[in-house]
Short mmCIF file of C-alpha atoms in Angstrom, two decimals:
data_model
loop_
_atom_site.label_atom_id
_atom_site.label_comp_id
_atom_site.label_asym_id
_atom_site.label_seq_id
_atom_site.Cartn_x
_atom_site.Cartn_y
_atom_site.Cartn_z
CA MET A 1 0.00 0.00 0.00
CA TYR A 2 1.27 3.44 -0.96
CA HIS A 3 1.87 5.83 1.98
CA LYS A 4 2.35 9.33 0.63
CA ASN A 5 3.89 10.80 3.78
CA LEU A 6 6.24 7.87 4.25
CA HIS A 7 7.47 8.29 0.69
CA ARG A 8 7.88 12.05 1.14
CA PHE A 9 9.91 11.59 4.30
CA SER A 10 12.08 8.96 2.58
CA LEU A 11 12.62 11.36 -0.31
CA PHE A 12 13.46 14.19 2.09
CA THR A 13 16.03 12.01 3.85
CA ALA A 14 17.60 11.09 0.52
CA CYS A 15 17.76 14.75 -0.56
CA CYS A 16 19.36 15.76 2.73
CA THR A 17 21.90 12.98 2.27
CA GLY A 18 22.75 14.41 -1.14
CA VAL A 19 23.29 17.82 0.49
CA LEU A 20 25.53 16.14 3.08
CA ILE A 21 27.68 14.64 0.33
CA PHE A 22 28.04 18.12 -1.19
CA ILE A 23 29.11 19.52 2.19
CA GLY A 24 31.53 16.63 2.62
CA GLY A 25 32.94 17.49 -0.79
CA LEU A 26 33.50 21.05 0.43
CA VAL A 27 35.48 19.70 3.38
CA THR A 28 37.88 17.79 1.13
CA SER A 29 38.00 20.49 -1.55
CA THR A 30 39.02 23.13 1.01
CA ASN A 31 41.37 20.76 2.89
CA SER A 32 39.36 21.37 6.06
CA GLY A 33 39.32 17.81 7.33
CA LEU A 34 41.48 18.59 10.36
CA SER A 35 40.23 22.11 10.99
CA VAL A 36 38.53 20.62 14.06
CA PRO A 37 41.16 18.25 15.48
CA ASP A 38 39.04 16.48 18.11
CA TRP A 39 35.94 14.29 18.07
CA PRO A 40 33.13 13.98 19.17
CA THR A 41 33.77 17.36 20.80
CA THR A 42 34.68 20.55 18.93
CA PHE A 43 37.79 22.12 20.46
CA GLY A 44 36.79 20.48 23.71
CA GLU A 45 33.25 21.88 23.66
CA ASN A 46 29.89 20.26 23.02
CA MET A 47 29.52 19.93 19.27
CA PHE A 48 25.89 21.04 19.27
CA THR A 49 26.45 24.17 21.36
CA TYR A 50 29.69 25.37 19.80
CA PRO A 51 29.30 29.15 19.26
CA ILE A 52 28.64 30.29 15.70
CA HIS A 53 31.06 33.21 15.98
CA LYS A 54 33.88 30.66 16.25
CA TRP A 55 33.01 29.12 12.90
CA VAL A 56 35.91 30.66 11.00
CA GLY A 57 38.11 29.40 8.18
CA GLY A 58 37.95 25.67 7.63
CA VAL A 59 36.02 25.18 10.88
CA GLN A 60 32.83 26.34 9.18
CA TYR A 61 33.09 23.49 6.69
CA GLU A 62 34.22 20.71 9.02
CA HIS A 63 31.96 21.67 11.94
CA GLY A 64 29.02 22.34 9.61
CA HIS A 65 29.59 18.93 8.06
CA ARG A 66 29.42 17.28 11.47
CA LEU A 67 26.23 19.05 12.44
CA PHE A 68 24.47 18.26 9.17
CA ALA A 69 25.65 14.65 9.39
CA SER A 70 24.05 14.47 12.83
CA PHE A 71 20.84 15.83 11.33
CA VAL A 72 20.88 13.15 8.61
CA GLY A 73 21.51 10.54 11.29
CA PHE A 74 18.47 11.82 13.20
CA LEU A 75 16.36 11.64 10.02
CA THR A 76 17.49 8.05 9.50
CA VAL A 77 16.41 7.11 13.02
CA VAL A 78 13.00 8.68 12.42
CA LEU A 79 12.72 6.95 9.06
CA THR A 80 13.52 3.60 10.67
CA ILE A 81 10.74 4.11 13.21
CA LEU A 82 8.27 5.14 10.51
CA MET A 83 9.17 2.13 8.37
CA TRP A 84 8.77 -0.19 11.34
CA LYS A 85 5.33 1.26 12.04
CA PHE A 86 3.84 1.70 8.56
CA GLU A 87 5.77 -0.45 6.07
CA ARG A 88 4.34 -3.96 5.58
CA ARG A 89 7.10 -5.30 3.33
CA LYS A 90 9.70 -7.01 5.49
CA TRP A 91 12.50 -6.60 2.96
CA VAL A 92 11.99 -2.82 2.85
CA ARG A 93 12.08 -2.62 6.64
CA THR A 94 15.26 -4.71 6.64
CA LEU A 95 16.89 -2.34 4.16
CA THR A 96 16.01 0.54 6.48
CA TYR A 97 17.85 -1.21 9.31
CA PHE A 98 20.87 -1.47 7.02
CA ALA A 99 20.58 2.27 6.39
CA LEU A 100 20.55 2.94 10.13
CA PHE A 101 23.61 0.74 10.65
CA ALA A 102 25.38 2.46 7.74
CA VAL A 103 24.78 5.98 9.04
CA ILE A 104 26.04 5.02 12.51
CA LEU A 105 29.14 3.39 11.01
CA GLN A 106 29.64 6.44 8.81
CA GLY A 107 29.66 8.71 11.84
CA VAL A 108 32.20 6.51 13.61
CA LEU A 109 34.43 6.38 10.53
CA GLY A 110 34.25 10.16 10.26
CA GLY A 111 35.39 10.52 13.85
CA VAL A 112 38.17 7.94 13.50
CA THR A 113 39.35 9.70 10.34
CA VAL A 114 39.89 12.88 12.34
CA LEU A 115 41.44 11.19 15.37
CA LEU A 116 43.93 9.29 13.19
CA LYS A 117 44.76 12.41 11.12
CA LEU A 118 43.10 11.47 7.82
CA PRO A 119 44.64 8.06 6.98
CA PRO A 120 43.87 7.36 3.30
CA ILE A 121 42.31 3.91 3.87
CA ILE A 122 39.80 5.13 6.43
CA SER A 123 39.11 8.36 4.52
CA ILE A 124 38.39 6.36 1.35
CA ALA A 125 36.13 3.99 3.29
CA HIS A 126 34.33 7.01 4.77
CA GLY A 127 33.78 8.47 1.31
CA MET A 128 32.60 5.24 -0.29
CA LEU A 129 30.25 4.46 2.59
CA ALA A 130 28.74 7.91 2.13
CA GLN A 131 28.02 7.09 -1.51
CA SER A 132 26.56 3.72 -0.52
CA PHE A 133 24.34 5.21 2.19
CA PHE A 134 23.07 7.83 -0.27
CA CYS A 135 22.10 5.04 -2.66
CA ILE A 136 20.37 3.04 0.11
CA VAL A 137 18.15 5.91 1.24
CA SER A 138 17.46 6.79 -2.41
CA CYS A 139 16.36 3.19 -2.95
CA LEU A 140 14.02 3.50 0.04
CA ALA A 141 12.50 6.58 -1.58
CA LEU A 142 11.99 4.56 -4.76
CA PHE A 143 10.55 1.52 -2.97
CA THR A 144 7.98 3.68 -1.16
CA SER A 145 6.99 5.58 -4.30
CA ARG A 146 3.67 5.26 -6.09
CA TRP A 147 5.53 4.18 -9.26
CA TRP A 148 7.09 1.17 -7.52
CA ILE A 149 3.95 0.09 -5.69
CA GLU A 150 1.25 0.81 -8.25
CA LYS A 151 2.32 2.13 -11.66
CA SER A 152 5.17 -0.21 -12.57
CA SER A 153 2.72 -3.11 -13.02
CA THR A 154 1.05 -1.28 -15.92
CA ILE A 155 4.27 -1.15 -17.98
CA GLN A 156 4.79 -3.85 -20.57
CA LYS A 157 7.73 -6.11 -19.76
CA PRO A 158 10.75 -5.75 -22.06
CA LYS A 159 11.22 -8.56 -24.58
CA ASN A 160 14.72 -9.35 -23.33
CA LEU A 161 16.95 -8.55 -20.37
CA ILE A 162 19.71 -6.73 -22.24
CA LEU A 163 18.82 -3.31 -20.79
CA PHE A 164 18.62 -4.71 -17.27
CA LYS A 165 22.01 -6.41 -17.60
CA LEU A 166 23.47 -3.25 -19.10
CA SER A 167 22.09 -1.23 -16.19
CA LEU A 168 23.81 -3.49 -13.65
CA PHE A 169 27.07 -3.25 -15.56
CA SER A 170 26.76 0.54 -15.78
CA ALA A 171 26.16 0.91 -12.05
CA SER A 172 29.20 -1.28 -11.34
CA VAL A 173 31.41 0.76 -13.65
CA VAL A 174 30.30 4.01 -12.01
CA PHE A 175 30.94 2.62 -8.51
CA ILE A 176 34.46 1.62 -9.53
CA GLN A 177 35.06 5.10 -10.91
CA LEU A 178 33.92 6.69 -7.66
CA PHE A 179 36.38 4.47 -5.81
CA PHE A 180 39.15 5.66 -8.13
CA GLY A 181 38.03 9.23 -7.47
CA ALA A 182 38.14 8.73 -3.70
CA LEU A 183 41.55 7.12 -4.04
CA MET A 184 42.75 10.10 -6.06
CA ARG A 185 41.41 12.68 -3.60
CA HIS A 186 42.77 11.04 -0.50
CA THR A 187 46.21 10.33 -1.97
CA TYR A 188 46.36 13.98 -3.12
CA SER A 189 46.70 12.93 -6.75
CA GLY A 190 44.12 15.32 -8.22
CA LEU A 191 46.74 17.62 -9.75
CA ALA A 192 49.49 15.06 -10.15
CA ILE A 193 48.88 15.71 -13.85
CA PRO A 194 48.10 19.42 -14.45
CA ASP A 195 47.16 19.37 -18.15
CA PHE A 196 44.41 17.88 -20.30
CA PRO A 197 43.92 15.95 -22.58
CA LEU A 198 47.63 15.13 -22.61
CA SER A 199 49.70 14.31 -19.53
CA TYR A 200 52.76 16.53 -19.33
CA ASN A 201 52.36 16.89 -23.11
CA GLN A 202 52.49 13.10 -23.52
CA PHE A 203 49.94 10.36 -23.94
CA PHE A 204 51.62 8.27 -21.26
CA PRO A 205 54.09 10.25 -19.13
CA SER A 206 57.42 8.71 -18.27
CA LEU A 207 57.89 7.76 -14.62
CA MET A 208 61.69 7.86 -14.66
CA GLN A 209 63.22 9.70 -11.72
CA GLU A 210 64.63 12.54 -13.82
CA ASP A 211 61.25 13.04 -15.48
CA LEU A 212 59.49 13.13 -12.10
CA LEU A 213 61.90 15.85 -11.06
CA HIS A 214 60.99 17.81 -14.18
CA TYR A 215 57.27 17.33 -13.53
CA ASN A 216 57.63 18.69 -10.01
CA GLN A 217 59.47 21.71 -11.37
CA GLN A 218 56.52 22.31 -13.70
CA LEU A 219 54.08 22.07 -10.81
CA VAL A 220 56.08 24.64 -8.85
CA ALA A 221 56.21 26.94 -11.87
CA LEU A 222 52.41 26.66 -12.23
CA GLY A 223 51.89 27.49 -8.57
CA ILE A 224 50.33 24.09 -7.86
CA LYS A 225 53.24 23.14 -5.62
CA HIS A 226 55.58 25.18 -3.45
CA PRO A 227 59.32 24.46 -3.34
CA GLY A 228 59.06 23.00 0.18
CA ASP A 229 56.08 20.76 -0.53
CA ARG A 230 56.29 17.00 -0.77
CA PRO A 231 57.02 16.17 -4.41
CA ILE A 232 54.57 14.33 -6.63
CA MET A 233 55.39 10.63 -6.71
CA ALA A 234 55.02 8.08 -9.49
CA TYR A 235 52.09 6.31 -7.78
CA GLN A 236 50.12 9.57 -7.69
CA ILE A 237 50.49 9.99 -11.44
CA ILE A 238 49.37 6.38 -11.93
CA VAL A 239 46.31 6.90 -9.71
CA HIS A 240 45.40 10.04 -11.64
CA LEU A 241 45.80 8.27 -14.98
CA ILE A 242 43.62 5.35 -13.87
CA HIS A 243 40.82 7.69 -12.80
CA ARG A 244 41.12 9.73 -16.00
CA SER A 245 41.23 6.69 -18.29
CA TRP A 246 38.28 5.00 -16.61
CA ALA A 247 36.28 8.20 -17.08
CA TYR A 248 36.34 7.67 -20.86
CA ILE A 249 34.88 4.19 -20.41
CA VAL A 250 32.19 5.42 -18.02
CA THR A 251 31.20 8.30 -20.28
CA ALA A 252 30.94 6.18 -23.42
CA LEU A 253 29.04 3.37 -21.69
CA LEU A 254 26.54 5.62 -19.89
CA ALA A 255 25.95 7.75 -22.98
CA PHE A 256 25.11 4.61 -24.95
CA PHE A 257 23.00 3.15 -22.13
CA GLY A 258 21.13 6.39 -21.51
CA PHE A 259 20.37 6.75 -25.21
CA ARG A 260 19.00 3.21 -25.39
CA ILE A 261 16.80 3.84 -22.36
CA SER A 262 15.55 7.21 -23.61
CA LYS A 263 14.40 5.55 -26.86
CA SER A 264 12.68 2.65 -25.14
CA ASN A 265 8.94 2.27 -24.64
CA LEU A 266 9.20 1.50 -20.92
CA GLY A 267 7.38 4.54 -19.63
CA GLU A 268 8.11 8.18 -18.95
CA ALA A 269 9.80 7.60 -15.58
CA ILE A 270 12.39 5.21 -17.00
CA GLN A 271 12.95 7.38 -20.07
CA PHE A 272 13.49 10.36 -17.76
CA PHE A 273 16.20 8.47 -15.90
CA GLY A 274 17.82 7.58 -19.21
CA MET A 275 18.00 11.22 -20.28
CA SER A 276 19.19 12.22 -16.81
CA ILE A 277 22.06 9.74 -16.94
CA ILE A 278 23.23 11.20 -20.25
CA GLY A 279 23.18 14.72 -18.81
CA LEU A 280 24.88 13.67 -15.58
CA VAL A 281 27.72 11.72 -17.16
CA PHE A 282 28.60 14.50 -19.62
CA ALA A 283 28.39 17.10 -16.85
CA GLN A 284 30.65 14.90 -14.74
CA PHE A 285 33.16 14.48 -17.56
CA PHE A 286 33.24 18.23 -18.18
CA LEU A 287 33.63 18.97 -14.47
CA GLY A 288 36.51 16.51 -14.31
CA ILE A 289 38.30 18.39 -17.07
CA LEU A 290 37.51 21.73 -15.43
CA THR A 291 38.81 20.45 -12.08
CA VAL A 292 42.22 19.90 -13.65
CA VAL A 293 42.49 22.99 -15.83
CA SER A 294 41.16 25.28 -13.06
CA GLN A 295 43.63 23.76 -10.61
CA LYS A 296 40.85 22.43 -8.40
CA ILE A 297 38.68 25.48 -7.84
CA VAL A 298 36.59 24.61 -4.79
CA VAL A 299 33.13 24.92 -6.32
CA VAL A 300 34.12 22.90 -9.40
CA THR A 301 35.80 20.13 -7.42
CA THR A 302 32.87 19.89 -5.02
CA ALA A 303 30.36 19.79 -7.87
CA HIS A 304 32.42 16.99 -9.43
CA VAL A 305 32.06 14.93 -6.24
CA PHE A 306 28.33 15.69 -5.98
CA ILE A 307 27.48 14.89 -9.61
CA GLY A 308 29.39 11.64 -9.29
CA ALA A 309 27.14 10.66 -6.39
CA LEU A 310 24.03 11.57 -8.38
CA THR A 311 25.26 9.51 -11.33
CA LEU A 312 25.73 6.42 -9.19
CA MET A 313 22.34 6.90 -7.57
CA ALA A 314 20.60 7.32 -10.95
CA THR A 315 22.17 4.19 -12.45
CA ILE A 316 21.29 2.07 -9.41
CA LEU A 317 17.69 3.31 -9.29
CA LEU A 318 17.32 2.70 -12.99
CA ALA A 319 18.67 -0.83 -12.63
CA LEU A 320 16.13 -1.49 -9.89
CA MET A 321 13.30 -0.06 -11.99
CA LEU A 322 14.26 -2.22 -14.95
CA GLY A 323 14.47 -5.25 -12.68
CA LYS A 324 11.08 -4.43 -11.25
CA ILE A 325 9.27 -4.41 -14.58
CA SER A 326 11.23 -7.43 -15.84
CA PHE A 327 10.76 -9.82 -12.92
CA ASP A 328 8.07 -8.50 -10.61
CA ASN A 329 5.02 -10.61 -9.93
CA GLY A 330 3.50 -8.25 -7.37
CA GLU A 331 4.55 -6.84 -4.04
CA GLN A 332 5.31 -9.35 -1.32
CA SER A 333 5.28 -8.65 2.39
#
């Protein structure tokens, strides 16, 4: 049975989670991750009563991120209670419990990341769990929607499963790319290559020691590095190249997939997602280029993180929608 208010609250929680990912992107883009060096307190004070006039510099991003994360955690608790009370489908309630566990774990990982001074492994796990949690609550919004409960049964089943299989493959490819992106951000490899489309005016830059020295001199001349900074290492160039190369695969695949979906006869909602995926992946590709050539301007870099999250969410929801119309025999409790 469709519950309008339950769906609206699920959708609100998902939207707030998207905002939280944007704020988290601001934290990394402004290098504010250690602006508040303690946790769960803020400079030894209660996090929720920390005076606004002290929110200066990077503190406004890091402390604001913590507060909004707490708000999303509160929404998830409320959503779990509402699902337990009103949702008849056991599998949807179970997914909500996973969401609650994920948001608690995400908070702990965020705190540990600060306490351990931003270790790459934990920071990457924190970022990827954020993406996963966003997808889970977005799925809950889909599962409680009128389309999922009532309208999907009126759509004619596709003649084969090629689009469904392609949707699963597309979602997997996007998830891998987001992992590469998190790896690049947290190993500080975003400007390991400062030019585009070439890499130090080469297709594949040499990683010989003398060439690395020359690359670092270029980065200093461009103002990306300062003479006393830690030099760019070979592994950072490799990480950057992997992320950049995989982006071509993601863009081509999602453009093809989105076009196929937009031309299908599977209903307006699915066609809308197909067109959205095309727009998102090209926007993401353009933002990736702009991130490099603008030397990681904060708003561009943050938008790149945010659009990546939206792209993953859209591909996963579309895969679920295609699976629904292909296999569904009615809602089960």
